[in-house]
mmCIF file of C-alpha atoms and ligand atoms in Angstrom:
data_model
loop_
_atom_site.group_PDB
_atom_site.id
_atom_site.type_symbol
_atom_site.label_atom_id
_atom_site.label_comp_id
_atom_site.label_asym_id
_atom_site.label_seq_id
_atom_site.Cartn_x
_atom_site.Cartn_y
_atom_site.Cartn_z
ATOM 1 C CA MET F 280 -14.601 226.276 167.539
ATOM 2 C CA LYS F 281 -17.055 223.374 167.030
ATOM 3 C CA HIS F 282 -20.121 224.945 168.886
ATOM 4 C CA LEU F 283 -21.187 228.188 170.645
ATOM 5 C CA LEU F 284 -22.546 226.971 173.936
ATOM 6 C CA LYS F 285 -21.159 229.739 176.192
ATOM 7 C CA LEU F 286 -18.559 232.484 175.919
ATOM 8 C CA LEU F 287 -16.563 230.796 178.756
ATOM 9 C CA ASP F 288 -15.521 228.180 175.921
ATOM 10 C CA LEU F 289 -14.162 231.019 173.579
ATOM 11 C CA SER F 290 -10.543 232.359 173.507
ATOM 12 C CA THR F 291 -10.170 235.966 172.916
ATOM 13 C CA ASP F 292 -8.832 235.383 169.491
ATOM 14 C CA GLU F 293 -11.903 233.413 168.562
ATOM 15 C CA ILE F 294 -14.208 236.217 169.819
ATOM 16 C CA ILE F 295 -12.318 238.834 167.873
ATOM 17 C CA ASP F 296 -12.279 236.625 164.890
ATOM 18 C CA ILE F 297 -16.109 236.449 164.913
ATOM 19 C CA LEU F 298 -16.350 240.276 165.388
ATOM 20 C CA ASN F 299 -14.143 240.992 162.369
ATOM 21 C CA LEU F 300 -16.156 238.732 160.296
ATOM 22 C CA ALA F 301 -19.282 240.131 161.426
ATOM 23 C CA ASP F 302 -18.075 243.489 160.451
ATOM 24 C CA GLN F 303 -17.104 242.284 157.088
ATOM 25 C CA LEU F 304 -20.474 240.558 156.541
ATOM 26 C CA LYS F 305 -22.264 243.776 157.626
ATOM 27 C CA TYR F 306 -20.249 245.812 155.136
ATOM 28 C CA GLU F 307 -21.071 243.347 152.402
ATOM 29 C CA GLN F 308 -24.815 243.312 153.260
ATOM 30 C CA LYS F 309 -24.947 247.038 153.109
ATOM 31 C CA HIS F 310 -23.183 246.982 149.857
ATOM 32 C CA GLY F 311 -25.500 244.386 148.327
ATOM 33 C CA ILE F 312 -22.709 241.851 147.967
ATOM 34 C CA PRO F 313 -24.527 238.512 147.941
ATOM 35 C CA HIS F 314 -23.320 235.293 149.515
ATOM 36 C CA ASN F 315 -23.894 231.565 148.932
ATOM 37 C CA ILE F 316 -21.491 230.402 151.821
ATOM 38 C CA LEU F 317 -24.200 228.100 153.278
ATOM 39 C CA LYS F 318 -26.081 227.106 150.068
ATOM 40 C CA GLY F 319 -27.945 223.875 150.584
ATOM 41 C CA MET F 320 -27.588 223.861 154.387
ATOM 42 C CA THR F 321 -30.332 223.991 156.822
ATOM 43 C CA LEU F 322 -30.329 225.491 160.281
ATOM 44 C CA GLY F 323 -32.915 224.027 162.787
ATOM 45 C CA MET F 324 -33.998 226.656 165.378
ATOM 46 C CA ILE F 325 -35.644 224.998 168.545
ATOM 47 C CA PHE F 326 -37.432 227.391 170.732
ATOM 48 C CA GLN F 327 -38.611 226.596 174.146
ATOM 49 C CA LYS F 328 -39.028 230.196 175.047
ATOM 50 C CA ALA F 329 -40.440 233.349 173.173
ATOM 51 C CA SER F 330 -38.274 235.388 170.776
ATOM 52 C CA THR F 331 -38.503 238.212 168.283
ATOM 53 C CA ARG F 332 -34.853 239.059 167.620
ATOM 54 C CA THR F 333 -33.170 235.736 167.791
ATOM 55 C CA ARG F 334 -35.771 233.967 165.678
ATOM 56 C CA VAL F 335 -35.967 236.610 162.929
ATOM 57 C CA SER F 336 -32.243 237.353 162.846
ATOM 58 C CA PHE F 337 -31.125 233.688 162.624
ATOM 59 C CA GLU F 338 -33.805 232.885 159.988
ATOM 60 C CA THR F 339 -32.928 235.886 157.789
ATOM 61 C CA GLY F 340 -29.144 235.533 158.269
ATOM 62 C CA MET F 341 -29.368 231.971 157.094
ATOM 63 C CA TYR F 342 -31.275 233.104 154.155
ATOM 64 C CA GLN F 343 -28.828 235.787 153.309
ATOM 65 C CA LEU F 344 -25.980 233.115 153.445
ATOM 66 C CA GLY F 345 -27.867 230.976 150.832
ATOM 67 C CA GLY F 346 -29.291 228.460 153.316
ATOM 68 C CA ASN F 347 -32.517 227.660 154.887
ATOM 69 C CA ALA F 348 -33.802 227.857 158.512
ATOM 70 C CA LEU F 349 -36.519 225.736 160.251
ATOM 71 C CA PHE F 350 -38.473 227.197 163.099
ATOM 72 C CA LEU F 351 -39.130 224.185 165.542
ATOM 73 C CA SER F 352 -41.256 225.039 168.403
ATOM 74 C CA SER F 353 -40.620 222.778 171.287
ATOM 75 C CA LYS F 354 -44.487 222.531 171.850
ATOM 76 C CA GLU F 355 -44.773 220.957 168.432
ATOM 77 C CA LEU F 356 -41.666 218.647 168.635
ATOM 78 C CA GLN F 357 -41.795 215.383 170.502
ATOM 79 C CA ILE F 358 -39.218 217.009 172.991
ATOM 80 C CA GLY F 359 -42.499 218.724 174.229
ATOM 81 C CA ARG F 360 -43.874 215.226 175.057
ATOM 82 C CA GLY F 361 -40.739 214.104 176.698
ATOM 83 C CA GLU F 362 -38.498 212.606 174.031
ATOM 84 C CA PRO F 363 -34.947 212.945 175.231
ATOM 85 C CA VAL F 364 -32.845 215.827 173.925
ATOM 86 C CA GLN F 365 -29.990 213.170 173.534
ATOM 87 C CA ASP F 366 -32.295 211.351 170.938
ATOM 88 C CA THR F 367 -33.521 214.475 169.334
ATOM 89 C CA ALA F 368 -29.858 215.523 168.757
ATOM 90 C CA ARG F 369 -28.990 212.291 167.113
ATOM 91 C CA VAL F 370 -32.003 212.398 164.844
ATOM 92 C CA LEU F 371 -31.667 216.026 163.865
ATOM 93 C CA SER F 372 -27.918 215.529 163.078
ATOM 94 C CA ARG F 373 -29.041 213.275 160.166
ATOM 95 C CA TYR F 374 -31.153 215.978 158.460
ATOM 96 C CA LEU F 375 -29.539 219.422 159.580
ATOM 97 C CA ASN F 376 -26.302 221.248 159.204
ATOM 98 C CA GLY F 377 -26.608 223.157 162.549
ATOM 99 C CA ILE F 378 -29.061 223.621 165.478
ATOM 100 C CA MET F 379 -29.742 226.883 167.331
ATOM 101 C CA ILE F 380 -31.590 226.392 170.526
ATOM 102 C CA ARG F 381 -33.267 228.634 173.101
ATOM 103 C CA THR F 382 -34.213 226.774 176.348
ATOM 104 C CA PHE F 383 -34.069 226.878 180.034
ATOM 105 C CA GLU F 384 -31.270 224.633 181.239
ATOM 106 C CA GLN F 385 -27.733 224.979 179.977
ATOM 107 C CA GLU F 386 -27.134 221.427 180.471
ATOM 108 C CA GLU F 387 -29.631 220.590 177.633
ATOM 109 C CA VAL F 388 -27.583 222.599 175.165
ATOM 110 C CA GLU F 389 -24.480 220.892 176.314
ATOM 111 C CA ASN F 390 -26.323 217.608 175.918
ATOM 112 C CA LEU F 391 -27.271 218.418 172.290
ATOM 113 C CA ALA F 392 -23.566 219.211 171.541
ATOM 114 C CA GLU F 393 -22.420 216.001 173.227
ATOM 115 C CA TYR F 394 -24.929 213.699 171.483
ATOM 116 C CA GLY F 395 -25.378 215.491 168.127
ATOM 117 C CA LYS F 396 -22.845 215.572 165.262
ATOM 118 C CA ILE F 397 -23.481 219.053 164.020
ATOM 119 C CA PRO F 398 -22.667 222.552 165.445
ATOM 120 C CA ILE F 399 -24.902 223.711 168.260
ATOM 121 C CA ILE F 400 -25.597 227.381 168.966
ATOM 122 C CA ASN F 401 -27.015 228.733 172.285
ATOM 123 C CA GLY F 402 -29.768 231.245 171.373
ATOM 124 C CA LEU F 403 -30.280 231.777 175.281
ATOM 125 C CA THR F 404 -30.470 229.783 178.317
ATOM 126 C CA ASP F 405 -31.159 230.641 181.984
ATOM 127 C CA PHE F 406 -27.213 230.646 182.290
ATOM 128 C CA CYS F 407 -26.258 232.714 179.249
ATOM 129 C CA HIS F 408 -26.818 234.452 175.992
ATOM 130 C CA PRO F 409 -23.613 234.240 173.951
ATOM 131 C CA CYS F 410 -25.220 235.376 170.599
ATOM 132 C CA GLN F 411 -26.412 238.557 172.199
ATOM 133 C CA VAL F 412 -23.099 239.439 173.654
ATOM 134 C CA LEU F 413 -21.267 238.961 170.481
ATOM 135 C CA ALA F 414 -23.604 241.491 168.843
ATOM 136 C CA ASP F 415 -23.225 243.810 171.838
ATOM 137 C CA LEU F 416 -19.318 243.604 171.587
ATOM 138 C CA GLN F 417 -19.671 244.459 167.760
ATOM 139 C CA THR F 418 -21.787 247.524 168.642
ATOM 140 C CA ILE F 419 -19.427 248.756 171.350
ATOM 141 C CA ARG F 420 -16.423 248.657 169.030
ATOM 142 C CA GLU F 421 -18.329 250.421 166.376
ATOM 143 C CA TYR F 422 -19.095 253.173 168.770
ATOM 144 C CA LYS F 423 -15.800 253.360 170.696
ATOM 145 C CA ASN F 424 -13.343 251.802 168.137
ATOM 146 C CA LYS F 425 -11.592 249.685 170.802
ATOM 147 C CA PHE F 426 -12.113 247.606 173.926
ATOM 148 C CA GLU F 427 -8.947 247.910 175.913
ATOM 149 C CA GLY F 428 -9.450 250.332 178.878
ATOM 150 C CA LEU F 429 -13.160 251.086 178.297
ATOM 151 C CA LYS F 430 -15.298 250.844 181.408
ATOM 152 C CA PHE F 431 -18.372 248.820 181.124
ATOM 153 C CA CYS F 432 -21.253 249.024 183.551
ATOM 154 C CA TYR F 433 -24.111 246.711 183.959
ATOM 155 C CA ILE F 434 -26.995 247.567 186.298
ATOM 156 C CA GLY F 435 -29.696 245.018 187.368
ATOM 157 C CA ASP F 436 -30.277 241.288 187.703
ATOM 158 C CA GLY F 437 -27.176 239.036 187.741
ATOM 159 C CA ASN F 438 -28.897 236.952 185.036
ATOM 160 C CA ASN F 439 -28.007 235.278 181.784
ATOM 161 C CA MET F 440 -27.093 238.667 180.230
ATOM 162 C CA ALA F 441 -24.947 239.542 183.197
ATOM 163 C CA ASN F 442 -23.137 236.222 182.939
ATOM 164 C CA SER F 443 -22.308 236.432 179.461
ATOM 165 C CA LEU F 444 -21.480 240.307 179.344
ATOM 166 C CA THR F 445 -19.120 239.785 182.074
ATOM 167 C CA VAL F 446 -17.303 237.003 180.490
ATOM 168 C CA GLY F 447 -17.246 238.570 177.035
ATOM 169 C CA CYS F 448 -16.370 242.139 177.999
ATOM 170 C CA LEU F 449 -13.420 240.865 180.373
ATOM 171 C CA LYS F 450 -12.167 238.608 177.607
ATOM 172 C CA VAL F 451 -11.833 241.311 175.205
ATOM 173 C CA GLY F 452 -10.054 243.830 177.716
ATOM 174 C CA MET F 453 -12.703 245.981 179.156
ATOM 175 C CA ASN F 454 -13.147 246.941 182.876
ATOM 176 C CA VAL F 455 -16.321 245.592 184.172
ATOM 177 C CA THR F 456 -18.422 246.920 187.035
ATOM 178 C CA LEU F 457 -21.993 245.409 188.046
ATOM 179 C CA ALA F 458 -24.499 246.806 190.192
ATOM 180 C CA CYS F 459 -26.651 244.051 191.412
ATOM 181 C CA PRO F 460 -28.804 243.647 194.576
ATOM 182 C CA GLU F 461 -27.074 241.431 197.162
ATOM 183 C CA ASN F 462 -29.194 238.180 196.401
ATOM 184 C CA TYR F 463 -29.119 238.527 192.697
ATOM 185 C CA TYR F 464 -25.379 238.241 191.843
ATOM 186 C CA PRO F 465 -24.097 236.337 188.512
ATOM 187 C CA ASP F 466 -23.626 232.626 188.439
ATOM 188 C CA LYS F 467 -21.008 231.123 190.578
ATOM 189 C CA LYS F 468 -19.125 229.685 187.615
ATOM 190 C CA VAL F 469 -18.928 233.512 186.362
ATOM 191 C CA LEU F 470 -17.691 234.782 189.519
ATOM 192 C CA ASP F 471 -15.122 232.040 189.734
ATOM 193 C CA PHE F 472 -14.031 233.145 186.213
ATOM 194 C CA THR F 473 -13.674 236.812 187.295
ATOM 195 C CA ARG F 474 -11.300 235.982 190.053
ATOM 196 C CA ASP F 475 -8.339 236.216 187.585
ATOM 197 C CA TYR F 476 -9.393 239.787 186.699
ATOM 198 C CA ALA F 477 -8.414 242.718 188.969
ATOM 199 C CA ASN F 478 -10.536 244.968 186.695
ATOM 200 C CA PHE F 479 -13.892 243.415 187.845
ATOM 201 C CA LYS F 480 -15.981 244.427 190.680
ATOM 202 C CA ILE F 481 -19.743 244.167 191.791
ATOM 203 C CA VAL F 482 -21.139 247.052 193.953
ATOM 204 C CA ASN F 483 -24.795 247.554 195.279
ATOM 205 C CA ASN F 484 -25.218 251.155 194.166
ATOM 206 C CA PRO F 485 -25.983 251.992 190.603
ATOM 207 C CA VAL F 486 -24.592 255.519 190.559
ATOM 208 C CA GLU F 487 -21.328 254.436 192.080
ATOM 209 C CA ALA F 488 -21.089 251.565 189.457
ATOM 210 C CA ALA F 489 -21.769 253.994 186.518
ATOM 211 C CA ALA F 490 -18.820 256.424 187.607
ATOM 212 C CA ASP F 491 -16.967 257.364 184.465
ATOM 213 C CA ALA F 492 -18.504 254.531 182.448
ATOM 214 C CA ASP F 493 -18.244 254.483 178.550
ATOM 215 C CA VAL F 494 -20.969 251.889 178.082
ATOM 216 C CA LEU F 495 -24.088 251.455 180.411
ATOM 217 C CA TYR F 496 -26.168 248.304 180.015
ATOM 218 C CA THR F 497 -29.195 247.016 181.697
ATOM 219 C CA ASP F 498 -31.777 243.994 181.233
ATOM 220 C CA VAL F 499 -35.215 243.266 182.524
ATOM 221 C CA TRP F 500 -35.720 242.589 186.288
ATOM 222 C CA ALA F 501 -37.810 239.325 185.550
ATOM 223 C CA SER F 502 -36.446 237.081 182.758
ATOM 224 C CA MET F 503 -38.377 234.530 180.832
ATOM 225 C CA GLY F 504 -39.442 231.808 183.200
ATOM 226 C CA GLN F 505 -39.418 234.274 186.322
ATOM 227 C CA GLU F 506 -42.781 235.783 185.562
ATOM 228 C CA GLY F 507 -44.053 234.291 188.939
ATOM 229 C CA GLU F 508 -41.537 236.457 190.737
ATOM 230 C CA ALA F 509 -42.176 239.498 188.996
ATOM 231 C CA GLU F 510 -43.779 241.357 192.078
ATOM 232 C CA GLN F 511 -41.024 240.361 194.472
ATOM 233 C CA ARG F 512 -38.380 241.462 191.851
ATOM 234 C CA LYS F 513 -40.046 244.769 191.450
ATOM 235 C CA ILE F 514 -39.270 245.340 195.063
ATOM 236 C CA ALA F 515 -35.708 243.983 195.066
ATOM 237 C CA PHE F 516 -34.486 245.827 192.013
ATOM 238 C CA LYS F 517 -36.040 249.221 192.870
ATOM 239 C CA GLY F 518 -33.471 251.863 191.918
ATOM 240 C CA TYR F 519 -31.485 249.463 189.636
ATOM 241 C CA GLN F 520 -32.490 251.661 186.899
ATOM 242 C CA ILE F 521 -30.667 253.662 184.073
ATOM 243 C CA ASN F 522 -31.961 257.079 184.653
ATOM 244 C CA ASP F 523 -30.851 260.704 184.474
ATOM 245 C CA GLU F 524 -28.876 260.274 187.853
ATOM 246 C CA VAL F 525 -27.038 257.284 186.644
ATOM 247 C CA MET F 526 -26.366 258.961 183.161
ATOM 248 C CA SER F 527 -24.767 262.040 184.974
ATOM 249 C CA SER F 528 -22.329 259.750 186.754
ATOM 250 C CA ALA F 529 -21.113 258.264 183.674
ATOM 251 C CA LYS F 530 -18.841 259.818 180.943
ATOM 252 C CA SER F 531 -20.833 262.480 178.922
ATOM 253 C CA ASP F 532 -20.243 260.334 175.634
ATOM 254 C CA ALA F 533 -21.482 257.150 177.231
ATOM 255 C CA ILE F 534 -23.567 254.684 175.294
ATOM 256 C CA VAL F 535 -26.624 253.063 176.531
ATOM 257 C CA MET F 536 -27.432 249.433 175.530
ATOM 258 C CA HIS F 537 -30.278 246.975 176.262
ATOM 259 C CA CYS F 538 -30.715 243.463 174.747
ATOM 260 C CA LEU F 539 -34.459 244.047 174.620
ATOM 261 C CA PRO F 540 -37.235 243.654 175.154
ATOM 262 C CA ALA F 541 -37.247 246.641 177.559
ATOM 263 C CA HIS F 542 -39.568 247.485 180.370
ATOM 264 C CA ARG F 543 -39.552 251.127 180.429
ATOM 265 C CA GLU F 544 -39.671 252.948 183.949
ATOM 266 C CA GLU F 545 -38.356 249.652 185.423
ATOM 267 C CA GLU F 546 -34.754 248.934 184.480
ATOM 268 C CA ILE F 547 -34.590 252.049 182.226
ATOM 269 C CA THR F 548 -36.485 255.329 181.952
ATOM 270 C CA SER F 549 -38.447 256.084 178.712
ATOM 271 C CA LYS F 550 -36.403 259.291 178.515
ATOM 272 C CA VAL F 551 -32.933 257.536 178.499
ATOM 273 C CA PHE F 552 -34.175 254.763 176.284
ATOM 274 C CA GLU F 553 -35.243 257.191 173.529
ATOM 275 C CA GLN F 554 -32.289 259.423 173.927
ATOM 276 C CA HIS F 555 -30.138 256.271 173.261
ATOM 277 C CA ALA F 556 -32.481 254.517 170.803
ATOM 278 C CA LYS F 557 -29.967 254.698 168.036
ATOM 279 C CA GLU F 558 -27.354 252.566 170.036
ATOM 280 C CA ILE F 559 -30.082 250.212 171.199
ATOM 281 C CA PHE F 560 -31.497 249.472 167.808
ATOM 282 C CA ASP F 561 -27.878 249.396 166.220
ATOM 283 C CA GLU F 562 -27.163 246.691 168.794
ATOM 284 C CA ALA F 563 -30.320 244.692 167.897
ATOM 285 C CA GLU F 564 -29.404 245.038 164.148
ATOM 286 C CA ASN F 565 -25.943 243.469 164.939
ATOM 287 C CA ARG F 566 -27.548 240.292 166.165
ATOM 288 C CA LEU F 567 -28.069 239.601 162.357
ATOM 289 C CA HIS F 568 -24.362 240.226 161.447
ATOM 290 C CA ALA F 569 -22.810 238.587 164.465
ATOM 291 C CA GLN F 570 -24.741 235.454 164.112
ATOM 292 C CA LYS F 571 -24.108 235.240 160.257
ATOM 293 C CA ALA F 572 -20.456 235.234 161.325
ATOM 294 C CA VAL F 573 -21.026 232.475 163.912
ATOM 295 C CA MET F 574 -22.882 230.318 161.342
ATOM 296 C CA VAL F 575 -20.155 230.587 158.934
ATOM 297 C CA ARG F 576 -17.460 229.830 161.211
ATOM 298 C CA LEU F 577 -19.235 226.703 162.537
ATOM 299 C CA MET F 578 -21.094 225.526 159.546
ATOM 300 C CA SER F 579 -18.466 226.310 156.770
ATOM 301 C CA PRO F 580 -15.066 226.404 158.563
ATOM 302 C CA GLU F 581 -13.145 226.722 155.444
ATOM 303 C CA HIS F 582 -14.596 230.288 155.057
HETATM 304 N N1 CP O 269 -32.504 239.935 172.959
HETATM 305 C C1 CP O 269 -33.035 238.935 172.520
HETATM 306 O O1 CP O 269 -32.668 237.671 172.505
HETATM 307 O O2 CP O 269 -34.294 239.036 171.969
HETATM 308 P P1 CP O 269 -35.413 237.939 171.630
HETATM 309 O O3 CP O 269 -35.777 237.368 173.022
HETATM 310 O O4 CP O 269 -36.583 238.778 171.040
HETATM 311 O O5 CP O 269 -34.945 236.982 170.804
HETATM 312 N N1 NVA O 270 -32.691 238.178 180.602
HETATM 313 C C1 NVA O 270 -33.829 238.113 179.623
HETATM 314 C C2 NVA O 270 -33.056 238.230 178.271
HETATM 315 C C3 NVA O 270 -34.060 238.329 176.882
HETATM 316 C C4 NVA O 270 -33.176 238.457 175.784
HETATM 317 C C5 NVA O 270 -34.456 236.725 179.715
HETATM 318 O O1 NVA O 270 -33.781 235.700 179.728
HETATM 319 O O2 NVA O 270 -35.671 236.909 179.482
#
């Protein structure tokens, strides 16, 4: 693995290897075992969109591994004034040991990887959010001790989260059901990928999708960059919510997950959110551990 651009590029073995290392790094951090694996290395973090979790977990993770992280807002970089990403990649490759980028177009991330000479990590694009899903898989395995045969249900927009969750959950052996409104299905590349999986389906009814689910997941109705569509989306997504009715359709020990930030009373009720806050914030914590594993594998392959 040279980069983390999207989960479609990773084999099941590569995903499991990252999760195993993430568990080990989590254990070591909890037991105060220090690391210097990335000593002297610097990660550049380019943000073209807002972030709380991604920024803080990457920066802290890099620090815990003995390295440094640089926050690079695109507003202050020459990228914001039109310097091509291809040139930025070639320049930053001379200074840094890795780049994490959060942006709009997936193509921009793929271009950075093509023109740069250092590992590129996708910190969210309109197409996918692989770091989040690695943390999500780590969390699911912590709660359920396995993947094989679990029923995963996602309710809401067929967005970057739905794209990455579908690919990640299918690759590790879960059964995946999505409930999305007709005009908000996942990306065609992801739907093409699912053709090989008989254990994947999309329905339009959230209660039906949640039947016997072990894991329920949702995300905002309007993602970053879609703020102008918010009102129209509130109408399209009405009812695509994790609430008591959906919960009673799922298994009684189902866990509830959300990548955050959450919009209470839209995609999830406050009541369900608070009842499952433990899972949701364990999931947020695992961003740190999963991303440390990604950085070790990409930036220090001998470890
Ligand atoms: N889930 C997630 O990526 O959060 P941020 O947008 O706060 O980074
Ligand atoms: N789908 C959301 C995820 C945020 C982590 C967005 O892109 O804004």
